Short mmCIF file of C-alpha atoms in Angstrom, two decimals:
data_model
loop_
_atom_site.label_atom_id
_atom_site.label_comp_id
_atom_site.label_asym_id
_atom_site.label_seq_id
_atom_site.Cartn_x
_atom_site.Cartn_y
_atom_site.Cartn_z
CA UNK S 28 108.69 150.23 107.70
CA UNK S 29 105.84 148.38 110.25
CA UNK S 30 108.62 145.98 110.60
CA UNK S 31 111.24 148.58 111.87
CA UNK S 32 108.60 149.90 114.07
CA UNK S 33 108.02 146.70 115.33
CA UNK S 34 111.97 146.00 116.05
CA UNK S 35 111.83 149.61 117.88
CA UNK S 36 108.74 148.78 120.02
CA UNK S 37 110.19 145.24 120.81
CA UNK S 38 113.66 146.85 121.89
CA UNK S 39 112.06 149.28 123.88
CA UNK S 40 109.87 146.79 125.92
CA UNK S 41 112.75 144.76 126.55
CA UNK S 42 114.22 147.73 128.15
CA UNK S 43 111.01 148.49 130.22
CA UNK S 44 111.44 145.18 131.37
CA UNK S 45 114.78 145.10 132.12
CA UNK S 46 114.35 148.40 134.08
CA UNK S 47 111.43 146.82 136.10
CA UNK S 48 113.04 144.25 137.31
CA UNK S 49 114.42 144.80 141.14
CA UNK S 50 116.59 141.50 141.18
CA UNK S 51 119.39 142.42 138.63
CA UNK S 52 122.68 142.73 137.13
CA UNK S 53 123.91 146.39 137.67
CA UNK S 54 125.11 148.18 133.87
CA UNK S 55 125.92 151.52 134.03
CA UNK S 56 124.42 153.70 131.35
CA UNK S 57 120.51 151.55 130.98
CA UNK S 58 118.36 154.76 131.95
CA UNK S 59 120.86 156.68 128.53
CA UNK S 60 119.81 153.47 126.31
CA UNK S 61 116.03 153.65 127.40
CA UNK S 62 115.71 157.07 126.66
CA UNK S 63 117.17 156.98 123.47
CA UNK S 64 114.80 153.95 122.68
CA UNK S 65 111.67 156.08 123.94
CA UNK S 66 113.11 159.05 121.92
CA UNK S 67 113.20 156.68 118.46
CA UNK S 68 109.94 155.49 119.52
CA UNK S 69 108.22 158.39 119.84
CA UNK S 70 110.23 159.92 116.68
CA UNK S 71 109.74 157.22 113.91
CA UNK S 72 105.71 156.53 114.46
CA UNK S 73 105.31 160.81 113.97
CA UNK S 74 107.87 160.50 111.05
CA UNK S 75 105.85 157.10 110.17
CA UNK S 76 102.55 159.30 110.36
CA UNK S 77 104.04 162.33 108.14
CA UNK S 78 105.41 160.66 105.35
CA UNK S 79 102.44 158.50 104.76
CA UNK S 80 100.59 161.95 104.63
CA UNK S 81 103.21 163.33 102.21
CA UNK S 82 104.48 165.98 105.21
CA UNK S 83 108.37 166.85 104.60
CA UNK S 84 109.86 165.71 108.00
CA UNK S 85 113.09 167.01 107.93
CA UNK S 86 112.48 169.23 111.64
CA UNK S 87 111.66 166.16 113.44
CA UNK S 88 114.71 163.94 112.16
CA UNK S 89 117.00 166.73 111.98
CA UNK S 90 116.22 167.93 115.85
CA UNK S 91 115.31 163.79 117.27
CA UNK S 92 118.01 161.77 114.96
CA UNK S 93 120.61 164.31 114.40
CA UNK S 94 120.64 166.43 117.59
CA UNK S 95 119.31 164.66 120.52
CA UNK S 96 120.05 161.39 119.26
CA UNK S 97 123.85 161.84 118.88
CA UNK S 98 124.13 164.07 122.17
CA UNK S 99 122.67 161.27 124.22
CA UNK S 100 124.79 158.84 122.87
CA UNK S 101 127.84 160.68 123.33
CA UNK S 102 126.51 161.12 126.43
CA UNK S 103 126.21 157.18 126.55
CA UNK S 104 130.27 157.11 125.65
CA UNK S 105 131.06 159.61 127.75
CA UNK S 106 129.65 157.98 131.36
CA UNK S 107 132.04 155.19 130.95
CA UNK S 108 135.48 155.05 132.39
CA UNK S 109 137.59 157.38 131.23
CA UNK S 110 139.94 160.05 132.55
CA UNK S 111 139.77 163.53 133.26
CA UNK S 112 141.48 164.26 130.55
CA UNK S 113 139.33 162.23 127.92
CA UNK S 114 136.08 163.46 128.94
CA UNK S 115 137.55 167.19 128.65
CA UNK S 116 138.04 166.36 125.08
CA UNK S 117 134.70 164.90 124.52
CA UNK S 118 133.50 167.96 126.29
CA UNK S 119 134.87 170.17 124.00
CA UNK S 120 134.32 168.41 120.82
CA UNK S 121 130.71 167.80 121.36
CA UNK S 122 130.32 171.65 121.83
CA UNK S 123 132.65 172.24 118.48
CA UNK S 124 130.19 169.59 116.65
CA UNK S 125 126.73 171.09 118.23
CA UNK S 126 128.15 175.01 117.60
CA UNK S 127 128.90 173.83 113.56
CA UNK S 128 125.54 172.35 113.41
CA UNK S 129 123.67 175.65 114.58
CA UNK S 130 125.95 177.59 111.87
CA UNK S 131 124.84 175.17 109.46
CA UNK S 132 121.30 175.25 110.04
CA UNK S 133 121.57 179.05 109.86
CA UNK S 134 123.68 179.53 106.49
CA UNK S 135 123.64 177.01 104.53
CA UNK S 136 121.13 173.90 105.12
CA UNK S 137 117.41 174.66 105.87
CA UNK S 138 116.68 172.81 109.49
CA UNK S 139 112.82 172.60 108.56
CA UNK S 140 113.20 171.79 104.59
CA UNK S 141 116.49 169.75 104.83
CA UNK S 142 118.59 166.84 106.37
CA UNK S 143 121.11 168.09 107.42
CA UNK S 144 123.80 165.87 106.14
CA UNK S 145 126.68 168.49 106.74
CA UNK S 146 125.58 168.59 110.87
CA UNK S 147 125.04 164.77 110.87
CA UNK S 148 128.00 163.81 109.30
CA UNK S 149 130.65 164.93 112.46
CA UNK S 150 128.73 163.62 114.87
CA UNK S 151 128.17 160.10 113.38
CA UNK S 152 132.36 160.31 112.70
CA UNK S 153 132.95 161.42 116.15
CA UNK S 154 130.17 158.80 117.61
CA UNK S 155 132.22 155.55 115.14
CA UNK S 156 135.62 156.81 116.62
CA UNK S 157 133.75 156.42 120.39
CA UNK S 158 132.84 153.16 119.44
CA UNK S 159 135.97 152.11 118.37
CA UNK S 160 137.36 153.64 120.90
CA UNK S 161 135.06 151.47 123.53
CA UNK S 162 135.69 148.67 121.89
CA UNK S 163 139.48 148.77 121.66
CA UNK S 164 139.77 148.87 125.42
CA UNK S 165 137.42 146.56 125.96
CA UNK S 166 139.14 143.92 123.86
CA UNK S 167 142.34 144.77 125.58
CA UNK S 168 140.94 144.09 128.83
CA UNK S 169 141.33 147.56 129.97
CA UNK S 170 137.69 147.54 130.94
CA UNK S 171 135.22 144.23 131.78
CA UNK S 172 138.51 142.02 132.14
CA UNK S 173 136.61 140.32 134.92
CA UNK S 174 133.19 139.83 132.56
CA UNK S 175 132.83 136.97 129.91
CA UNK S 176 132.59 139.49 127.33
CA UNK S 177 129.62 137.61 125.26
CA UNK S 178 127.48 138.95 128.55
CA UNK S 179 128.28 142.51 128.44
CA UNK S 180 125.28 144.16 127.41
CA UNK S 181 127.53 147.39 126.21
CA UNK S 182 129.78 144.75 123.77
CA UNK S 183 126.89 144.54 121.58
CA UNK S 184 125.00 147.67 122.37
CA UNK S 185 128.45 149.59 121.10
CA UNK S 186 129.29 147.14 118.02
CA UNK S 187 125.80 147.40 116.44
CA UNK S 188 126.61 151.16 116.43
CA UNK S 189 129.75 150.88 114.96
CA UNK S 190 127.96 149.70 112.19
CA UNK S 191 125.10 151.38 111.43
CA UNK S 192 126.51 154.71 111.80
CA UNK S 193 129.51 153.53 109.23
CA UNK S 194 126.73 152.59 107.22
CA UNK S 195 124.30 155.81 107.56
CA UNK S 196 127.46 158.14 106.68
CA UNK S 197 128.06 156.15 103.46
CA UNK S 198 124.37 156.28 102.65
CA UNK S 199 123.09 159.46 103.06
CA UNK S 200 126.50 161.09 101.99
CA UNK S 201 125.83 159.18 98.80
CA UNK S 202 122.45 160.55 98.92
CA UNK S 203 123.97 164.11 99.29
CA UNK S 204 126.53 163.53 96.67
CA UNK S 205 125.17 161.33 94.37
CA UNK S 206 121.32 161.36 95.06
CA UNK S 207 120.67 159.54 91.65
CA UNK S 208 122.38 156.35 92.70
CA UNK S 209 119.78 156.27 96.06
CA UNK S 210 116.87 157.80 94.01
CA UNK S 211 117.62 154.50 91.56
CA UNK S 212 117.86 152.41 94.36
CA UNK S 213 115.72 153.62 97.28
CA UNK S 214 114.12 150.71 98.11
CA UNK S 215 117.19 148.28 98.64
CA UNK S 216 119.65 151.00 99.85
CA UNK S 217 116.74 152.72 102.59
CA UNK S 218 115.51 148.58 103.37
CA UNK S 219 119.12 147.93 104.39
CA UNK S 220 119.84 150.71 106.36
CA UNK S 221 116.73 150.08 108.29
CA UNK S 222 117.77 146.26 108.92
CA UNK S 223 120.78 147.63 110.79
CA UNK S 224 118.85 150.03 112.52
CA UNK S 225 116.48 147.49 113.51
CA UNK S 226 119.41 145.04 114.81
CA UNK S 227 120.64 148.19 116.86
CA UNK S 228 117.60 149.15 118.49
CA UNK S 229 116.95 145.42 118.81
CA UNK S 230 120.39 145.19 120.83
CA UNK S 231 119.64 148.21 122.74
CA UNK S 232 117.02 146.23 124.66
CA UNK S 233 117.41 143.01 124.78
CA UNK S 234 121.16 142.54 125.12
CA UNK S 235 120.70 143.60 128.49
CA UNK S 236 118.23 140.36 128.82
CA UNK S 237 121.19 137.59 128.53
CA UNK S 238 122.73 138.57 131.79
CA UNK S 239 119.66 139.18 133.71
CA UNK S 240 118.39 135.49 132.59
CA UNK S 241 121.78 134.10 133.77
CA UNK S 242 121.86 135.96 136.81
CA UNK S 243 118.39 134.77 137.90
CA UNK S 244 119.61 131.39 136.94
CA UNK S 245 122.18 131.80 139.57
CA UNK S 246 120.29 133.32 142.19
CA UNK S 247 117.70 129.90 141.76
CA UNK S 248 120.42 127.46 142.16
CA UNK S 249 122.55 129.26 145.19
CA UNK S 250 118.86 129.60 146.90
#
């Protein structure tokens, strides 16, 4: 767990310093990644602090992690080119997703006492089919043809994503399903999912650092 934290803090300064910096290569969408870094910041060392006290946590991930979380990176998806008509439909399906997840939390799974698995679990489909999405156009050019792709901070930002959220929808619906498999297995399954949320947030911050260092790499040897 320290060493997730640490990932998260070390993402998040990256960030800081990428945002600091005056002299730099313009990517839409850095302020949505910083928040959500601040966000997971702020929400892992209070759910850190509770569950080393034994306090049941399930308000603060089901508000930060499912809630917040997924609306600012649909957000994220949705401030990237795309027509009308697309962001419409995002529109609309976000509001479908967030108006399920209040009718869950009011009949059938308990907001404070539970995860809400049944809220989560369209919004991390809808978020994989965004990445997927992202990714197919950008791998058929139909966005940063001009960009060597390996410097687009969004490649990586949007594949790490594509992963862990594939991964979080098998786990915890395994959890929900099957809770004795987990319960057997906590430590390996719950150690895993943290290494890809560690590479993620990792990503989230420093990805945008490989341009920046090849850009004022440039700038030296034109001046």
């Amino acid at each position: 767990m320290v060493f997730y934290l640490i990932c998260i803090g070390m993402g998040l300064f990256a960030s800081l310093f990428y945002w600091g910096v005056k002299n730099k290569p313009k990517f839409k969408n850095h302020n949505v990644i910083l928040i959500i870094l601040i966000l997971v910041s702020i929400m892992e060392v209070a759910g850190y602090y509770t569950s080393r006290r034994s306090i049941n946590n399930s308000l603060l991930y089901n508000i930060g992690w499912v809630y917040v979380e997924s609306l600012l990176l649909i957000f994220y998806f949705y401030s990237f080119q795309l027509t009308q008509r697309e962001k419409k439909l995002i529109r609309w399906v976000t509001i479908l997703f967030f108006s399920w997840g209040l009718f869950n939390s009011i009949f059938y799974q308990n907001i404070i006492f539970t995860f809400q698995y049944f809220s989560f679990l369209p919004f991390a489909i809808f978020i994989v089919f965004l990445s997927m999405y992202f990714l197919y156009k950008v791998l058929t050019l139909k966005m940063y043809a001009d960009r060597n792709l390996l410097e687009v901070p969004h490649f990586w930002i949007v594949t790490t994503i594509l992963f862990f959220y594939i991964e979080a929808i098998v786990l915890f619906g395994t959890y929900q399903f099957y809770p004795e498999i987990v319960v057997a297995n906590v430590k390996l399954l719950f150690g895993f999912n943290r290494f890809i949320a560690s590479l993620m947030y990792l990503s989230f911050g420093f990805s945008f650092l490989v341009p920046l260092i090849k850009f004022q790499y440039q700038s030296r040897s034109i001046s």
